[in-house]
């Protein structure tokens, strides 16, 4: 079940209850479906899109059996995701051959799961035979550097860190420069997730990006935004803040194992048109999945 059991229960059970025993799709069924989707954190805009899609396909008060309605619902949910960009470039943790190392900047608020996601990525890239280097550019929290250090030991990968309070862009620069010198395949850079205000965040991230680019022109190649899926609609708000502050190129949604709010994945994919590349389904190194739209929807309906 891909660790999505809670979402599946929360999501699918609500929908099944609405659909159960229904033989016509009337206003009431559509309203109930709408409520079920919104309460599963699909978000109002995305829910309306799905309901409109269903409405167009079934004539009002038309006889329809439960499994047919179920199939239409699944297809409409899938079609919402189809419109969002696909990128399975990390499917087997392959990397582009156009440049080396591949530099990924990881952004997101504190507690979203950045450090853990970096640890999981380090583990997976290493398993795929890639040489990984971590950059501890969240220099504001001693715990963040310590955590990253633990992950680097666990995955047996290199790490570049400075002392607490050091300039994050200097750490990022050193990490990339060192990765170039050591012929590394991929650099994962942790950043601070303080959201004092948007200007501050924008300045901080653009400084880091500039220094990374100085160390390796063309980099960073990816800005991966990590969002805590268990916060539901709050994750959408964070996505708004970060996409407004910097060019986010990919999204990872964490903590989908412990929550029934996984519907937020649909809302995020639909509203930001930025590929969701990873989902986190636990705390272990192996608990990161490369996001696949079809598999995701299938697992909700299976
Ligand atoms: P950061 O502040 O953004 O670096 O967040 P951390 O990586 O330190 O994660 C915060 C907490 O969330 C930690 O206790 C992690 O173990 C936990 N966590 C991260 N990702 C997941 C996930 O996919 N599932 C679960 N259940 N916990 C997670």
PDB file of N, CA, C and O in Angstrom, residues 18-19 21-34 51 54-55 58-64 69:
ATOM      1  N   UNK A  18     -20.084   7.954   0.581  1.00  0.00           N
ATOM      2  CA  UNK A  18     -20.959   8.825  -0.219  1.00  0.00           C
ATOM      3  C   UNK A  18     -21.577   8.037  -1.368  1.00  0.00           C
ATOM      4  O   UNK A  18     -22.763   8.147  -1.665  1.00  0.00           O
ATOM      5  N   UNK A  19     -20.734   7.212  -1.985  1.00  0.00           N
ATOM      6  CA  UNK A  19     -21.165   6.506  -3.187  1.00  0.00           C
ATOM      7  C   UNK A  19     -22.048   5.292  -2.876  1.00  0.00           C
ATOM      8  O   UNK A  19     -22.951   4.954  -3.633  1.00  0.00           O
ATOM      9  N   UNK A  21     -24.376   2.422  -2.288  1.00  0.00           N
ATOM     10  CA  UNK A  21     -25.802   2.208  -2.483  1.00  0.00           C
ATOM     11  C   UNK A  21     -26.503   3.216  -3.392  1.00  0.00           C
ATOM     12  O   UNK A  21     -27.705   3.159  -3.608  1.00  0.00           O
ATOM     13  N   UNK A  22     -25.731   4.167  -3.924  1.00  0.00           N
ATOM     14  CA  UNK A  22     -26.359   5.186  -4.767  1.00  0.00           C
ATOM     15  C   UNK A  22     -26.622   4.631  -6.166  1.00  0.00           C
ATOM     16  O   UNK A  22     -25.816   3.908  -6.729  1.00  0.00           O
ATOM     17  N   UNK A  23     -27.739   4.996  -6.721  1.00  0.00           N
ATOM     18  CA  UNK A  23     -28.022   4.561  -8.078  1.00  0.00           C
ATOM     19  C   UNK A  23     -28.243   5.749  -9.006  1.00  0.00           C
ATOM     20  O   UNK A  23     -28.334   5.605 -10.212  1.00  0.00           O
ATOM     21  N   UNK A  24     -28.317   6.937  -8.436  1.00  0.00           N
ATOM     22  CA  UNK A  24     -28.402   8.133  -9.281  1.00  0.00           C
ATOM     23  C   UNK A  24     -27.421   9.176  -8.782  1.00  0.00           C
ATOM     24  O   UNK A  24     -27.130   9.252  -7.590  1.00  0.00           O
ATOM     25  N   UNK A  25     -26.912   9.958  -9.720  1.00  0.00           N
ATOM     26  CA  UNK A  25     -26.020  11.047  -9.321  1.00  0.00           C
ATOM     27  C   UNK A  25     -26.825  12.329  -9.321  1.00  0.00           C
ATOM     28  O   UNK A  25     -27.026  12.956 -10.350  1.00  0.00           O
ATOM     29  N   UNK A  26     -27.330  12.675  -8.161  1.00  0.00           N
ATOM     30  CA  UNK A  26     -28.108  13.910  -8.066  1.00  0.00           C
ATOM     31  C   UNK A  26     -27.281  14.975  -7.339  1.00  0.00           C
ATOM     32  O   UNK A  26     -26.124  14.758  -6.981  1.00  0.00           O
ATOM     33  N   UNK A  27     -27.899  16.112  -7.136  1.00  0.00           N
ATOM     34  CA  UNK A  27     -27.244  17.246  -6.477  1.00  0.00           C
ATOM     35  C   UNK A  27     -26.665  16.836  -5.116  1.00  0.00           C
ATOM     36  O   UNK A  27     -25.574  17.258  -4.752  1.00  0.00           O
ATOM     37  N   UNK A  28     -27.418  16.007  -4.401  1.00  0.00           N
ATOM     38  CA  UNK A  28     -27.002  15.612  -3.058  1.00  0.00           C
ATOM     39  C   UNK A  28     -25.717  14.768  -3.100  1.00  0.00           C
ATOM     40  O   UNK A  28     -24.803  14.984  -2.294  1.00  0.00           O
ATOM     41  N   UNK A  29     -25.649  13.847  -4.034  1.00  0.00           N
ATOM     42  CA  UNK A  29     -24.446  13.012  -4.153  1.00  0.00           C
ATOM     43  C   UNK A  29     -23.238  13.889  -4.491  1.00  0.00           C
ATOM     44  O   UNK A  29     -22.161  13.747  -3.906  1.00  0.00           O
ATOM     45  N   UNK A  30     -23.443  14.814  -5.418  1.00  0.00           N
ATOM     46  CA  UNK A  30     -22.332  15.697  -5.798  1.00  0.00           C
ATOM     47  C   UNK A  30     -21.876  16.557  -4.621  1.00  0.00           C
ATOM     48  O   UNK A  30     -20.676  16.739  -4.401  1.00  0.00           O
ATOM     49  N   UNK A  31     -22.835  17.076  -3.851  1.00  0.00           N
ATOM     50  CA  UNK A  31     -22.487  17.873  -2.666  1.00  0.00           C
ATOM     51  C   UNK A  31     -21.718  17.042  -1.651  1.00  0.00           C
ATOM     52  O   UNK A  31     -20.727  17.505  -1.084  1.00  0.00           O
ATOM     53  N   UNK A  32     -22.189  15.822  -1.430  1.00  0.00           N
ATOM     54  CA  UNK A  32     -21.515  14.948  -0.463  1.00  0.00           C
ATOM     55  C   UNK A  32     -20.105  14.590  -0.927  1.00  0.00           C
ATOM     56  O   UNK A  32     -19.165  14.548  -0.131  1.00  0.00           O
ATOM     57  N   UNK A  33     -19.975  14.339  -2.227  1.00  0.00           N
ATOM     58  CA  UNK A  33     -18.643  14.044  -2.782  1.00  0.00           C
ATOM     59  C   UNK A  33     -17.718  15.235  -2.582  1.00  0.00           C
ATOM     60  O   UNK A  33     -16.555  15.094  -2.203  1.00  0.00           O
ATOM     61  N   UNK A  34     -18.259  16.412  -2.852  1.00  0.00           N
ATOM     62  CA  UNK A  34     -17.492  17.651  -2.701  1.00  0.00           C
ATOM     63  C   UNK A  34     -16.996  17.789  -1.262  1.00  0.00           C
ATOM     64  O   UNK A  34     -15.817  18.055  -1.023  1.00  0.00           O
ATOM     65  N   UNK A  51     -15.251  17.738  -9.281  1.00  0.00           N
ATOM     66  CA  UNK A  51     -16.721  17.644  -9.285  1.00  0.00           C
ATOM     67  C   UNK A  51     -17.284  18.086 -10.648  1.00  0.00           C
ATOM     68  O   UNK A  51     -18.175  17.450 -11.208  1.00  0.00           O
ATOM     69  N   UNK A  54     -16.908  15.329 -13.073  1.00  0.00           N
ATOM     70  CA  UNK A  54     -17.891  14.249 -12.870  1.00  0.00           C
ATOM     71  C   UNK A  54     -19.257  14.687 -13.405  1.00  0.00           C
ATOM     72  O   UNK A  54     -19.935  13.939 -14.112  1.00  0.00           O
ATOM     73  N   UNK A  55     -19.592  15.932 -13.100  1.00  0.00           N
ATOM     74  CA  UNK A  55     -20.897  16.465 -13.522  1.00  0.00           C
ATOM     75  C   UNK A  55     -21.058  16.424 -15.038  1.00  0.00           C
ATOM     76  O   UNK A  55     -22.118  16.095 -15.559  1.00  0.00           O
ATOM     77  N   UNK A  58     -21.660  12.613 -16.087  1.00  0.00           N
ATOM     78  CA  UNK A  58     -22.921  11.929 -15.774  1.00  0.00           C
ATOM     79  C   UNK A  58     -24.074  12.921 -15.848  1.00  0.00           C
ATOM     80  O   UNK A  58     -24.040  13.978 -15.228  1.00  0.00           O
ATOM     81  N   UNK A  59     -25.044  12.578 -16.635  1.00  0.00           N
ATOM     82  CA  UNK A  59     -26.224  13.427 -16.717  1.00  0.00           C
ATOM     83  C   UNK A  59     -26.908  13.392 -15.350  1.00  0.00           C
ATOM     84  O   UNK A  59     -26.917  12.370 -14.675  1.00  0.00           O
ATOM     85  N   UNK A  60     -27.432  14.520 -14.944  1.00  0.00           N
ATOM     86  CA  UNK A  60     -28.106  14.608 -13.645  1.00  0.00           C
ATOM     87  C   UNK A  60     -29.235  13.587 -13.523  1.00  0.00           C
ATOM     88  O   UNK A  60     -29.959  13.340 -14.480  1.00  0.00           O
ATOM     89  N   UNK A  61     -29.377  13.054 -12.325  1.00  0.00           N
ATOM     90  CA  UNK A  61     -30.438  12.104 -12.016  1.00  0.00           C
ATOM     91  C   UNK A  61     -30.428  10.889 -12.921  1.00  0.00           C
ATOM     92  O   UNK A  61     -31.457  10.267 -13.166  1.00  0.00           O
ATOM     93  N   UNK A  62     -29.261  10.619 -13.438  1.00  0.00           N
ATOM     94  CA  UNK A  62     -29.149   9.469 -14.325  1.00  0.00           C
ATOM     95  C   UNK A  62     -28.846   8.229 -13.480  1.00  0.00           C
ATOM     96  O   UNK A  62     -28.115   8.292 -12.516  1.00  0.00           O
ATOM     97  N   UNK A  63     -29.391   7.132 -13.897  1.00  0.00           N
ATOM     98  CA  UNK A  63     -29.084   5.892 -13.191  1.00  0.00           C
ATOM     99  C   UNK A  63     -27.614   5.551 -13.405  1.00  0.00           C
ATOM    100  O   UNK A  63     -27.090   5.628 -14.511  1.00  0.00           O
ATOM    101  N   UNK A  64     -26.953   5.224 -12.345  1.00  0.00           N
ATOM    102  CA  UNK A  64     -25.543   4.843 -12.455  1.00  0.00           C
ATOM    103  C   UNK A  64     -25.231   3.872 -11.323  1.00  0.00           C
ATOM    104  O   UNK A  64     -25.705   4.061 -10.202  1.00  0.00           O
ATOM    105  N   UNK A  69     -19.647   4.806 -10.933  1.00  0.00           N
ATOM    106  CA  UNK A  69     -19.362   6.116 -10.332  1.00  0.00           C
ATOM    107  C   UNK A  69     -17.952   6.124  -9.737  1.00  0.00           C
ATOM    108  O   UNK A  69     -17.204   7.097  -9.863  1.00  0.00           O
TER     109      UNK A  69
END
